[in-house]
mmCIF file with all atom_site columns, C-alpha atoms in Angstrom:
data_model
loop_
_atom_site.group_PDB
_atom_site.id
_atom_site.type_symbol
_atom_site.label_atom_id
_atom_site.label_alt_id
_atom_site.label_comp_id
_atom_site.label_asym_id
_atom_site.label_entity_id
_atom_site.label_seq_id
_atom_site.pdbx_PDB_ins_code
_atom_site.Cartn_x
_atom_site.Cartn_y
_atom_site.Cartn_z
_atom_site.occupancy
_atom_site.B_iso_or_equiv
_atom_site.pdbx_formal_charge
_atom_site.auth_seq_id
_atom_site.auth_comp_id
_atom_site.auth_asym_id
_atom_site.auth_atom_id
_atom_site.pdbx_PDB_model_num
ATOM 1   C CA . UNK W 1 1   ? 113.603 121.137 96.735  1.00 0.00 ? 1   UNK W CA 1
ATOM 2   C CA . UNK W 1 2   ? 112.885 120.412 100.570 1.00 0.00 ? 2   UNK W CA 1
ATOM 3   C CA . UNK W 1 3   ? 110.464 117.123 100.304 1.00 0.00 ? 3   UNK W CA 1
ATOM 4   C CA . UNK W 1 4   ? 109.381 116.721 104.382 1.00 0.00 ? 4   UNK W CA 1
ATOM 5   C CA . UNK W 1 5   ? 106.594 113.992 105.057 1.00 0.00 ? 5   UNK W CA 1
ATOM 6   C CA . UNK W 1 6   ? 103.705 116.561 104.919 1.00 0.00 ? 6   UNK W CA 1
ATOM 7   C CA . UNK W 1 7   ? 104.860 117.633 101.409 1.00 0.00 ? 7   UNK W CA 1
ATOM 8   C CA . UNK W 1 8   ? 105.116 114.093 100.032 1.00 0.00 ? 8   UNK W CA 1
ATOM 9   C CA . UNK W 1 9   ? 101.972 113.514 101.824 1.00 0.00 ? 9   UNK W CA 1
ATOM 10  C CA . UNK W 1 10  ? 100.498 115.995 99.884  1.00 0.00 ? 10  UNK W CA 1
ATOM 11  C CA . UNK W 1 11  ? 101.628 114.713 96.722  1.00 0.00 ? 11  UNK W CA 1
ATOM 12  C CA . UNK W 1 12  ? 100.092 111.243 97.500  1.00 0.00 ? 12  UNK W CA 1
ATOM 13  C CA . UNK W 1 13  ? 96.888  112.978 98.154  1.00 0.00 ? 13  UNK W CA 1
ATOM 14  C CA . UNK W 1 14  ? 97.344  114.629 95.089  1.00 0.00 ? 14  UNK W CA 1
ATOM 15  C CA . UNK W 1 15  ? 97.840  111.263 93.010  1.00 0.00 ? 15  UNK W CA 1
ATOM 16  C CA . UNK W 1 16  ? 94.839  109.649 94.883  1.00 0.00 ? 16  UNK W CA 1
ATOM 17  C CA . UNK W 1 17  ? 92.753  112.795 93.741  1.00 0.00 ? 17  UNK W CA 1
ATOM 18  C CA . UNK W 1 18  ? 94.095  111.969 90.184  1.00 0.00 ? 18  UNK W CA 1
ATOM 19  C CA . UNK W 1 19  ? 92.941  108.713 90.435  1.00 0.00 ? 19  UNK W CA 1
ATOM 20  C CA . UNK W 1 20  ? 89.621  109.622 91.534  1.00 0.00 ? 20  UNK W CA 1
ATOM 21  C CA . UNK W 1 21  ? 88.585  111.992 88.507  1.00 0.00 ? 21  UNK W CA 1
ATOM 22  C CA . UNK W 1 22  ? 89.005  108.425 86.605  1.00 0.00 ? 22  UNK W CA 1
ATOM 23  C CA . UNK W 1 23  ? 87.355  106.434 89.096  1.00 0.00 ? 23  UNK W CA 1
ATOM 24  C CA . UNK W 1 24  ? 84.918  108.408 91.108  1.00 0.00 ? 24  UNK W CA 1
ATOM 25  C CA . UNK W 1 25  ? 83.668  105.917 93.682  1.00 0.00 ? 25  UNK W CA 1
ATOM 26  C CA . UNK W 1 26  ? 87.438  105.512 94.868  1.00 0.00 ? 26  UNK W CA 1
ATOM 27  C CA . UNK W 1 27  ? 87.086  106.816 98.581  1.00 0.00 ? 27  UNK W CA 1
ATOM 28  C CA . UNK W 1 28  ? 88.918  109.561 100.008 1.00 0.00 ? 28  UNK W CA 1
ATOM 29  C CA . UNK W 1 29  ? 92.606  108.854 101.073 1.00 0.00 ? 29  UNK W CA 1
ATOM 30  C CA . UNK W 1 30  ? 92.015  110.117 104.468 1.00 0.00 ? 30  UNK W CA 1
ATOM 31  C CA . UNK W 1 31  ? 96.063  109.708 105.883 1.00 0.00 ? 31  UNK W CA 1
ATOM 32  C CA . UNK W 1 32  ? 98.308  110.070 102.639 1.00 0.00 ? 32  UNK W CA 1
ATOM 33  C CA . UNK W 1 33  ? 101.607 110.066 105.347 1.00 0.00 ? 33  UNK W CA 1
ATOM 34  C CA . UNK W 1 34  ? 99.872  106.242 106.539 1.00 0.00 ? 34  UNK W CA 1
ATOM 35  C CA . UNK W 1 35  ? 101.484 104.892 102.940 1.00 0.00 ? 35  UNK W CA 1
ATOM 36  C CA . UNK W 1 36  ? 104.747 106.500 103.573 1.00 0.00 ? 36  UNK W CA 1
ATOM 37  C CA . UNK W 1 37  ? 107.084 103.890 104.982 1.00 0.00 ? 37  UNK W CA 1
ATOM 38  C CA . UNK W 1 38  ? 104.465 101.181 104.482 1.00 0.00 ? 38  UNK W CA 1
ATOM 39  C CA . UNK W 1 39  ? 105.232 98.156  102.955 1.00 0.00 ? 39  UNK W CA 1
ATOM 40  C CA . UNK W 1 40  ? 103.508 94.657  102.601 1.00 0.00 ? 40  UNK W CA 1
ATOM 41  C CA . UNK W 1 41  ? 105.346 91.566  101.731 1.00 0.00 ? 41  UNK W CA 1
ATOM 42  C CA . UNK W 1 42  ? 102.499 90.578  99.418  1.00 0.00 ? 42  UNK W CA 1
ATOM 43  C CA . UNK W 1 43  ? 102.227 94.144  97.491  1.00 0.00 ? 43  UNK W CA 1
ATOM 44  C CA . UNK W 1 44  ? 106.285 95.059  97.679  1.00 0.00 ? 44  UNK W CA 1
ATOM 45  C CA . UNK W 1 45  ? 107.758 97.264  99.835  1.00 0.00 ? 45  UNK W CA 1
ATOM 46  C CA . UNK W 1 46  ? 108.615 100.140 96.921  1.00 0.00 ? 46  UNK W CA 1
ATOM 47  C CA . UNK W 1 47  ? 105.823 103.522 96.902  1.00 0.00 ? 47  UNK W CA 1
ATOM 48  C CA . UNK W 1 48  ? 105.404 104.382 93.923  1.00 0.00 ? 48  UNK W CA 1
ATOM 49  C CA . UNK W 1 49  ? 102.740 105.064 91.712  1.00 0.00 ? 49  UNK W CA 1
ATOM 50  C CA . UNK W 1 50  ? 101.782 101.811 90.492  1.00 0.00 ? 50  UNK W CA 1
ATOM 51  C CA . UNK W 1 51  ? 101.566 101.131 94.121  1.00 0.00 ? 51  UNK W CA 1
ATOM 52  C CA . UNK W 1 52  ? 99.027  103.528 94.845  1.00 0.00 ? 52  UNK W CA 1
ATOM 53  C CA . UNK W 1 53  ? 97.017  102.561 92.231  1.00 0.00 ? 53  UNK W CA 1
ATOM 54  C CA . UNK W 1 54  ? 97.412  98.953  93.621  1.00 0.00 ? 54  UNK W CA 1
ATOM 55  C CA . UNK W 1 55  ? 95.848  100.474 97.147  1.00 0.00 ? 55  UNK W CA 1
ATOM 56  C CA . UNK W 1 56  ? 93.170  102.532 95.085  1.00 0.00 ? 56  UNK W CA 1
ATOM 57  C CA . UNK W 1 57  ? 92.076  98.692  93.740  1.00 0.00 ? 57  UNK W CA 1
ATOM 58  C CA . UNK W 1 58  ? 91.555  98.194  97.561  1.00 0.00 ? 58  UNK W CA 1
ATOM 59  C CA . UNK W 1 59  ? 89.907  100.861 98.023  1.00 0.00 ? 59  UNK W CA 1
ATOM 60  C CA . UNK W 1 60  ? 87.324  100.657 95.663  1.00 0.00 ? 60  UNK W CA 1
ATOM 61  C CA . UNK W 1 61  ? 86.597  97.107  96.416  1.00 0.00 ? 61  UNK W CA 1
ATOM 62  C CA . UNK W 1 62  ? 86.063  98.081  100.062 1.00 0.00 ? 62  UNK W CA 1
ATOM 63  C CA . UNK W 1 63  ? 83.286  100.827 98.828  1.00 0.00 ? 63  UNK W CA 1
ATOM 64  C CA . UNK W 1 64  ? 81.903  98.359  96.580  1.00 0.00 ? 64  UNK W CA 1
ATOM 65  C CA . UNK W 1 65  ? 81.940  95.611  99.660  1.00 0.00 ? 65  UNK W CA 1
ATOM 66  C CA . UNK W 1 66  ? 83.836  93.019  97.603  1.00 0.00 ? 66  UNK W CA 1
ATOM 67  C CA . UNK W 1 67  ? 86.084  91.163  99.336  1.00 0.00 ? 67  UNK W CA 1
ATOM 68  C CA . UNK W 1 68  ? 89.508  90.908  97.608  1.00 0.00 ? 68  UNK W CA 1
ATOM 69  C CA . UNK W 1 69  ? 92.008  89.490  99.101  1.00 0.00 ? 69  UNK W CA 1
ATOM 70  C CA . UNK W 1 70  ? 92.155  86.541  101.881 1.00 0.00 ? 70  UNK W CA 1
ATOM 71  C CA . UNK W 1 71  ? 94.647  84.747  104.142 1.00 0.00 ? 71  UNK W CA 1
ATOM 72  C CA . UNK W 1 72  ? 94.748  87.799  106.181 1.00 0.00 ? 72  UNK W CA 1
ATOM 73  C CA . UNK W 1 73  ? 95.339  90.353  103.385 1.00 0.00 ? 73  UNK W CA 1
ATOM 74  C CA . UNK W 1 74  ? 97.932  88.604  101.707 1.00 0.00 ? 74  UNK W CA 1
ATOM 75  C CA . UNK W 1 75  ? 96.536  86.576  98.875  1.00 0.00 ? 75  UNK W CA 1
ATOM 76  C CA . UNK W 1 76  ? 94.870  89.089  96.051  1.00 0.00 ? 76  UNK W CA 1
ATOM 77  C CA . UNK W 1 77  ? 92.033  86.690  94.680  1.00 0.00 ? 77  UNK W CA 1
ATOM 78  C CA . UNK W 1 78  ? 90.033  87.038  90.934  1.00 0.00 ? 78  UNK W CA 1
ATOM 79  C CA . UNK W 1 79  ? 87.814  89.935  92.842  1.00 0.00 ? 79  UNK W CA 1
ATOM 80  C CA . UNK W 1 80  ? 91.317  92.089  93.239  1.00 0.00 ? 80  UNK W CA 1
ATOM 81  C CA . UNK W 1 81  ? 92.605  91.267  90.100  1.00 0.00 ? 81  UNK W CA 1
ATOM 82  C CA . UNK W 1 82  ? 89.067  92.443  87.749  1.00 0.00 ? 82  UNK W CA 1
ATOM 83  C CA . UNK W 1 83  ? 89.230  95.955  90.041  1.00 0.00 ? 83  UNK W CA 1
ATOM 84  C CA . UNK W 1 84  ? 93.354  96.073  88.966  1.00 0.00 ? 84  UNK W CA 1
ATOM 85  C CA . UNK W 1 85  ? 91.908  95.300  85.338  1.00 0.00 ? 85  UNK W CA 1
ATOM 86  C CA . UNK W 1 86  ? 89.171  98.671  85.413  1.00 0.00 ? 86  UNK W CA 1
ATOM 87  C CA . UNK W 1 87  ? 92.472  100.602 86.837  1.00 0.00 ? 87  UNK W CA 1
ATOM 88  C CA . UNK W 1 88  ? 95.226  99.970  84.209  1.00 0.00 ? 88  UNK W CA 1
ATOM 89  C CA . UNK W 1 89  ? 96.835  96.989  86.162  1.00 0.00 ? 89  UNK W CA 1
ATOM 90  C CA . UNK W 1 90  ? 98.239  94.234  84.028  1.00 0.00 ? 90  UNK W CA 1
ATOM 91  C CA . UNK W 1 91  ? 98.987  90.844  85.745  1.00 0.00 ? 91  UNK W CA 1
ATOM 92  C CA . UNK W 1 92  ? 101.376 87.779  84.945  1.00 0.00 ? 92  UNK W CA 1
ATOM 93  C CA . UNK W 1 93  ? 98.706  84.848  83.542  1.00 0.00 ? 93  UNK W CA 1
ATOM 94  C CA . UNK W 1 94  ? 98.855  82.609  86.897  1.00 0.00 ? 94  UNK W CA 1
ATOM 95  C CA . UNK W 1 95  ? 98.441  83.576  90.637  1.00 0.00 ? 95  UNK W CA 1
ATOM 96  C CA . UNK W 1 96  ? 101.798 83.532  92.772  1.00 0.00 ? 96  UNK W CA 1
ATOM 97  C CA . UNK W 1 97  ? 101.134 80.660  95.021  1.00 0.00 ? 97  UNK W CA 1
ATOM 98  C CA . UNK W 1 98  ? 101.183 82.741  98.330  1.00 0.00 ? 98  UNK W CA 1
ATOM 99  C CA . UNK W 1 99  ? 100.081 86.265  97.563  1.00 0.00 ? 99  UNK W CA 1
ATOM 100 C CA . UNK W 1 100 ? 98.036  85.516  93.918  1.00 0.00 ? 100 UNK W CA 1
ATOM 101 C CA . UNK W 1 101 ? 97.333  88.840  91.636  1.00 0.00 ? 101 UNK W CA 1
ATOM 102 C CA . UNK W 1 102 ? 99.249  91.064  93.729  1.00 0.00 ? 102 UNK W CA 1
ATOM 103 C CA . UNK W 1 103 ? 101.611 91.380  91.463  1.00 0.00 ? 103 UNK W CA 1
ATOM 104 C CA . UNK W 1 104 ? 100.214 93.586  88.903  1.00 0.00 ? 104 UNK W CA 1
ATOM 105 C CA . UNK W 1 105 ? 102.007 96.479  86.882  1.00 0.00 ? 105 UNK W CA 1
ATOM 106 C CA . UNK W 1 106 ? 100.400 99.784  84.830  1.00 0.00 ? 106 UNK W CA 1
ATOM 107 C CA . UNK W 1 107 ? 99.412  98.828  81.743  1.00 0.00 ? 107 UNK W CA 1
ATOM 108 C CA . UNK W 1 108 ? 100.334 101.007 78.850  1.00 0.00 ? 108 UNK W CA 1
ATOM 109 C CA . UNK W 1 109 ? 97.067  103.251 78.438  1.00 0.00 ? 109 UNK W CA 1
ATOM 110 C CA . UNK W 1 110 ? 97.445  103.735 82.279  1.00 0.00 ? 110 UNK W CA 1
ATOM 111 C CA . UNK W 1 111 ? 101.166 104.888 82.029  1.00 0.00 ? 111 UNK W CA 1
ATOM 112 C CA . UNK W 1 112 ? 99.920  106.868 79.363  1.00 0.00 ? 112 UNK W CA 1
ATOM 113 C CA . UNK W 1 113 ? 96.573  108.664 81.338  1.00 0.00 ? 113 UNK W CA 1
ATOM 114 C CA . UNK W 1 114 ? 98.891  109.252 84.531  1.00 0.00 ? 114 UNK W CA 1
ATOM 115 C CA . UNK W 1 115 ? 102.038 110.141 82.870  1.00 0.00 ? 115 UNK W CA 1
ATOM 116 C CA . UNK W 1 116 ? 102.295 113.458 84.648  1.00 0.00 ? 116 UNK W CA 1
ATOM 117 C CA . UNK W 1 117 ? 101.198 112.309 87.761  1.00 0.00 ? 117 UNK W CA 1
ATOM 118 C CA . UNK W 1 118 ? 103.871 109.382 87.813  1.00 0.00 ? 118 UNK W CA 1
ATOM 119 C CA . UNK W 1 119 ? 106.587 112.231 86.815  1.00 0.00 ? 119 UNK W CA 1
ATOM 120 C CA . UNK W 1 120 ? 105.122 114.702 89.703  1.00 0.00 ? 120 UNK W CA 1
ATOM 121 C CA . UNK W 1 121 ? 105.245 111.922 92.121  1.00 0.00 ? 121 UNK W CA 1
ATOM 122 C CA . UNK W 1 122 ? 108.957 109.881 91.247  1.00 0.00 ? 122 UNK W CA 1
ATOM 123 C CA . UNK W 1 123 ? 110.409 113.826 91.618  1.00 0.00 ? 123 UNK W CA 1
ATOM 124 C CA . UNK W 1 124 ? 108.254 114.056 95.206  1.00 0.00 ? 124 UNK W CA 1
ATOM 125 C CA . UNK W 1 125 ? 109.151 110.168 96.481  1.00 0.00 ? 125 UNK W CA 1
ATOM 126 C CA . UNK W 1 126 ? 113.067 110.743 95.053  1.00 0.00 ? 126 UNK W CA 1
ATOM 127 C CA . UNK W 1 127 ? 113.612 114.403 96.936  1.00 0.00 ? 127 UNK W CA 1
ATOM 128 C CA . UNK W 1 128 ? 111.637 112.825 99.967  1.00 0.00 ? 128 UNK W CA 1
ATOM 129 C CA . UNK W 1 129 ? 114.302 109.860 99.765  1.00 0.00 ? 129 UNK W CA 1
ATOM 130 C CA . UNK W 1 130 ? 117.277 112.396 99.488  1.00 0.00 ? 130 UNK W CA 1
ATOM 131 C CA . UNK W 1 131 ? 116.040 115.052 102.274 1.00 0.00 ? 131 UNK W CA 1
ATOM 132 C CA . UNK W 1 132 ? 115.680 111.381 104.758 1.00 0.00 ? 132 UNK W CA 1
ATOM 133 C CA . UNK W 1 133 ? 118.312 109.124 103.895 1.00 0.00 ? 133 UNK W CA 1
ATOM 134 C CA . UNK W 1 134 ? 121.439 110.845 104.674 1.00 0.00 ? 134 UNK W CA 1
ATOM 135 C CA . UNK W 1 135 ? 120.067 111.467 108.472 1.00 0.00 ? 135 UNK W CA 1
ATOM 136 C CA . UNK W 1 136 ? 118.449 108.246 109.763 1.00 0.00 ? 136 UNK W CA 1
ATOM 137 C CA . UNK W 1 137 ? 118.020 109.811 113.287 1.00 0.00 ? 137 UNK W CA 1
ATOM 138 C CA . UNK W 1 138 ? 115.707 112.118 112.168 1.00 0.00 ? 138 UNK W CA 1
ATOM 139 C CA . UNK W 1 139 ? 114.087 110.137 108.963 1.00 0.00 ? 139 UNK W CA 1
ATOM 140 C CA . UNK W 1 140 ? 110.481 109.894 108.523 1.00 0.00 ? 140 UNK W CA 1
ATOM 141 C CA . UNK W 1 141 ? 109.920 105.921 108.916 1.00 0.00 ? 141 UNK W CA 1
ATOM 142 C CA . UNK W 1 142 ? 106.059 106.352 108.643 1.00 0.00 ? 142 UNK W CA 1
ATOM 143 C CA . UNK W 1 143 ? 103.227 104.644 110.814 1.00 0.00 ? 143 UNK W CA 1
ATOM 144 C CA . UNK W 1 144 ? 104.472 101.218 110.805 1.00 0.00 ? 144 UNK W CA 1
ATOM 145 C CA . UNK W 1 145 ? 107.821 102.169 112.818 1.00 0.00 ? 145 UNK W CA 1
ATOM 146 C CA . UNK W 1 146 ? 105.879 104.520 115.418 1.00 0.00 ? 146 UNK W CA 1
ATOM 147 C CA . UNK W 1 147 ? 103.806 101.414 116.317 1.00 0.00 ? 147 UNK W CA 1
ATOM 148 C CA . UNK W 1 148 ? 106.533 99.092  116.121 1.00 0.00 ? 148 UNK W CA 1
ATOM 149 C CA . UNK W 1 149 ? 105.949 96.410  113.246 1.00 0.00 ? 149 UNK W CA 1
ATOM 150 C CA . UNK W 1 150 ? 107.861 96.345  110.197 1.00 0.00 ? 150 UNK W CA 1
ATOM 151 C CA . UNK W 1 151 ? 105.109 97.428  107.558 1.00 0.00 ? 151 UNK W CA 1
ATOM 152 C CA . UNK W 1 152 ? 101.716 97.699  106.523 1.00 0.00 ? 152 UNK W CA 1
ATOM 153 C CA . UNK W 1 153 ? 101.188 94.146  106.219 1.00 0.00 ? 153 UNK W CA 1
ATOM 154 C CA . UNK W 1 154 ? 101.497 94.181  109.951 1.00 0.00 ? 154 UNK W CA 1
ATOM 155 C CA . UNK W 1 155 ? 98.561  94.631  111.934 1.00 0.00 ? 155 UNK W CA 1
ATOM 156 C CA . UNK W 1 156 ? 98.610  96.590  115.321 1.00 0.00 ? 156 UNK W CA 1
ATOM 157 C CA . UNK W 1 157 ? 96.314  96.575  118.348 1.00 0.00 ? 157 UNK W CA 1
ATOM 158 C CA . UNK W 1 158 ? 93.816  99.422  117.782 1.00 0.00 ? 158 UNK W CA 1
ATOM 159 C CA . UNK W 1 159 ? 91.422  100.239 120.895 1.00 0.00 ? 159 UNK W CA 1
ATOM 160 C CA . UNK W 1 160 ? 88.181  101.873 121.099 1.00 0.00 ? 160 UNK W CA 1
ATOM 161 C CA . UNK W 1 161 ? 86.932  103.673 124.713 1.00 0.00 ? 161 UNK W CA 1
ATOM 162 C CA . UNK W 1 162 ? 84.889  100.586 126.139 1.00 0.00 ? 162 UNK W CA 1
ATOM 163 C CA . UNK W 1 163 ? 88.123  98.570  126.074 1.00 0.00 ? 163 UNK W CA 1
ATOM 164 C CA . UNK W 1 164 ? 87.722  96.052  123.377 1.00 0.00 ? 164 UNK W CA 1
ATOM 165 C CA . UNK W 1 165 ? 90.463  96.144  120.397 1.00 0.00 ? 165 UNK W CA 1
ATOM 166 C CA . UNK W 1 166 ? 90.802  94.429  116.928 1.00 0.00 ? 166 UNK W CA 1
ATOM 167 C CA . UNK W 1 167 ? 94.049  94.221  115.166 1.00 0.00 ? 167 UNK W CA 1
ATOM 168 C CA . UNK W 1 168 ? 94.564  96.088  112.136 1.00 0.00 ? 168 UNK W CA 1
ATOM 169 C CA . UNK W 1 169 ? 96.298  97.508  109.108 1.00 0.00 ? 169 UNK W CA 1
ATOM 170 C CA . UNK W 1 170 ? 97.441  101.242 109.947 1.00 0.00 ? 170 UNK W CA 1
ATOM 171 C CA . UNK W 1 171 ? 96.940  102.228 106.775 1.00 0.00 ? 171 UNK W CA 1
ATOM 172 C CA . UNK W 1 172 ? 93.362  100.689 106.768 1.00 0.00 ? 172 UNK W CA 1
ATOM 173 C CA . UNK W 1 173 ? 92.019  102.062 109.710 1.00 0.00 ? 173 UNK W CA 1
ATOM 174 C CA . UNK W 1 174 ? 93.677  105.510 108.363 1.00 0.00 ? 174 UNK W CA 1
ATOM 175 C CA . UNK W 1 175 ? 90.958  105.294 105.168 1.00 0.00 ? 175 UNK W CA 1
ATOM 176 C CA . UNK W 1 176 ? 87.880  105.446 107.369 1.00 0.00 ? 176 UNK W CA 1
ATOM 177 C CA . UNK W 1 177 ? 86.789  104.989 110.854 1.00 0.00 ? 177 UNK W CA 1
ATOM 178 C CA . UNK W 1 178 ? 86.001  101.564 111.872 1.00 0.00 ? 178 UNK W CA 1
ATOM 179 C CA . UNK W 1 179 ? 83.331  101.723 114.318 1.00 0.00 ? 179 UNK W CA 1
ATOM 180 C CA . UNK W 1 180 ? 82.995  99.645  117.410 1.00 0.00 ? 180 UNK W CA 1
ATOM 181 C CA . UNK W 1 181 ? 79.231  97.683  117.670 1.00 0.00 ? 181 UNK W CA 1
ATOM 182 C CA . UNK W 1 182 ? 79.698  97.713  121.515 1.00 0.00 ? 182 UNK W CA 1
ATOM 183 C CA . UNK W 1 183 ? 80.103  101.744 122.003 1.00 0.00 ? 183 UNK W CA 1
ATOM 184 C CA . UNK W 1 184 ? 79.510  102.731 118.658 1.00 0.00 ? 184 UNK W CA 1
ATOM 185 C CA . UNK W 1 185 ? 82.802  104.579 118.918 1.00 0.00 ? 185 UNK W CA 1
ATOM 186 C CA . UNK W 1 186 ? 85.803  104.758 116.169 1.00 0.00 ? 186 UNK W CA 1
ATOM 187 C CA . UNK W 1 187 ? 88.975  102.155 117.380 1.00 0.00 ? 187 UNK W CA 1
ATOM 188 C CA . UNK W 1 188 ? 91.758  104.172 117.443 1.00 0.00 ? 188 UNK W CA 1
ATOM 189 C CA . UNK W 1 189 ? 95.725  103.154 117.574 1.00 0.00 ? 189 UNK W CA 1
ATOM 190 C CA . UNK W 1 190 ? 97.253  104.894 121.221 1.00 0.00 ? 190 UNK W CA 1
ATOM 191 C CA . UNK W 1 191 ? 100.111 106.207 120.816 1.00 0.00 ? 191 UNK W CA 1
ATOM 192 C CA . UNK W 1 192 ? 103.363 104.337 121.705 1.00 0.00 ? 192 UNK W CA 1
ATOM 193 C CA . UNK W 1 193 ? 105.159 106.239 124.811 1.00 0.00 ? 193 UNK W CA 1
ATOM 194 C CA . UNK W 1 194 ? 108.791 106.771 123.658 1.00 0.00 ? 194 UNK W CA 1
ATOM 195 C CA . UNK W 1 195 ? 108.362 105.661 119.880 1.00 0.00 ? 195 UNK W CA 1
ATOM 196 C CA . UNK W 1 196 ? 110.469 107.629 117.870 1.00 0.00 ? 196 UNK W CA 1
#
């Protein structure tokens, strides 16, 4: 089994969509391939499936407009952690002092609801780690290495036409368009010339 990026992509887009049947106002996954490679020192660098469902809690709160984490994305406050709770996330009893609720796991009833799912995507994220790992020329490092920071933690300069720029998440700004109030057009990150 050949896993290239697009194919694991496509499996990540299938577990989002998995996701979504059980939680509905979870917004589209717009770049799958943005998680691949990603990593966050707060969340753990490790995709997997209790990962994603760790960025779905994100997700949601950003449709519902609850703000969940602060200290620039790194500390996962009481908001986060009663999202992970309506998921299937379980969570040690006290914050960790830097990165607080992050640290949550799949609770049994989860494991149980997205057993296949889990299986589909640990055969997907293994084969994608086999097919990548024995040729690190050519492996697929994700968005974070094209743009030259070490993982989706990282924020990188994204630019919109009239010339202003915000830092961001890749991965972030891969969810949805954020919208510049000066030119009411989308930031966008350029492309590095000679990334790999």
């Amino acid at each position: 089994m050949s896993t290239t990026p697009p194919v694991l992509a496509a499996e990540l887009a299938q577990a989002w969509a998995d996701i979504q049947r059980h939680h509905p106002e979870l917004p589209s996954l717009a770049a799958p391939e943005s998680l691949i490679g990603e990593s966050s020192s707060a969340c753990g660098a490790e995709l997997s499936f209790e990962r994603l469902l760790h960025e779905a809690v994100h997700g949601i709160a950003a449709a519902r407009g609850v703000r969940d984490t602060s200290r620039a994305g790194r500390y996962h406050n009481r908001r986060f952690l009663a999202i992970a709770e309506e998921l299937g996330l379980d969570h040690p009893e006290e914050p960790h002092p830097s990165s607080g609720f992050s640290l949550v796991t799949l609770n049994p009833e989860a494991r149980k609801r997205y057993r296949a799912t889990i299986e589909r995507l640990k055969s997907a994220l293994k084969a994608h780690t086999a097919a990548t790992s024995h040729d690190t020329a050519r492996s697929f490092r994700g968005p974070a290495a094209r743009h030259g920071s070490s993982g989706g933690g990282v924020r990188v300069k994204a630019v919109c036409d009239c010339g202003r720029n915000v830092r961001v998440v890749p991965s972030v700004l891969a969810q949805a368009p954020i919208v510049c109030g000066g030119c009411g057009k989308p930031f966008r990150i350029p492309e590095v010339v000679g990334a790999a």
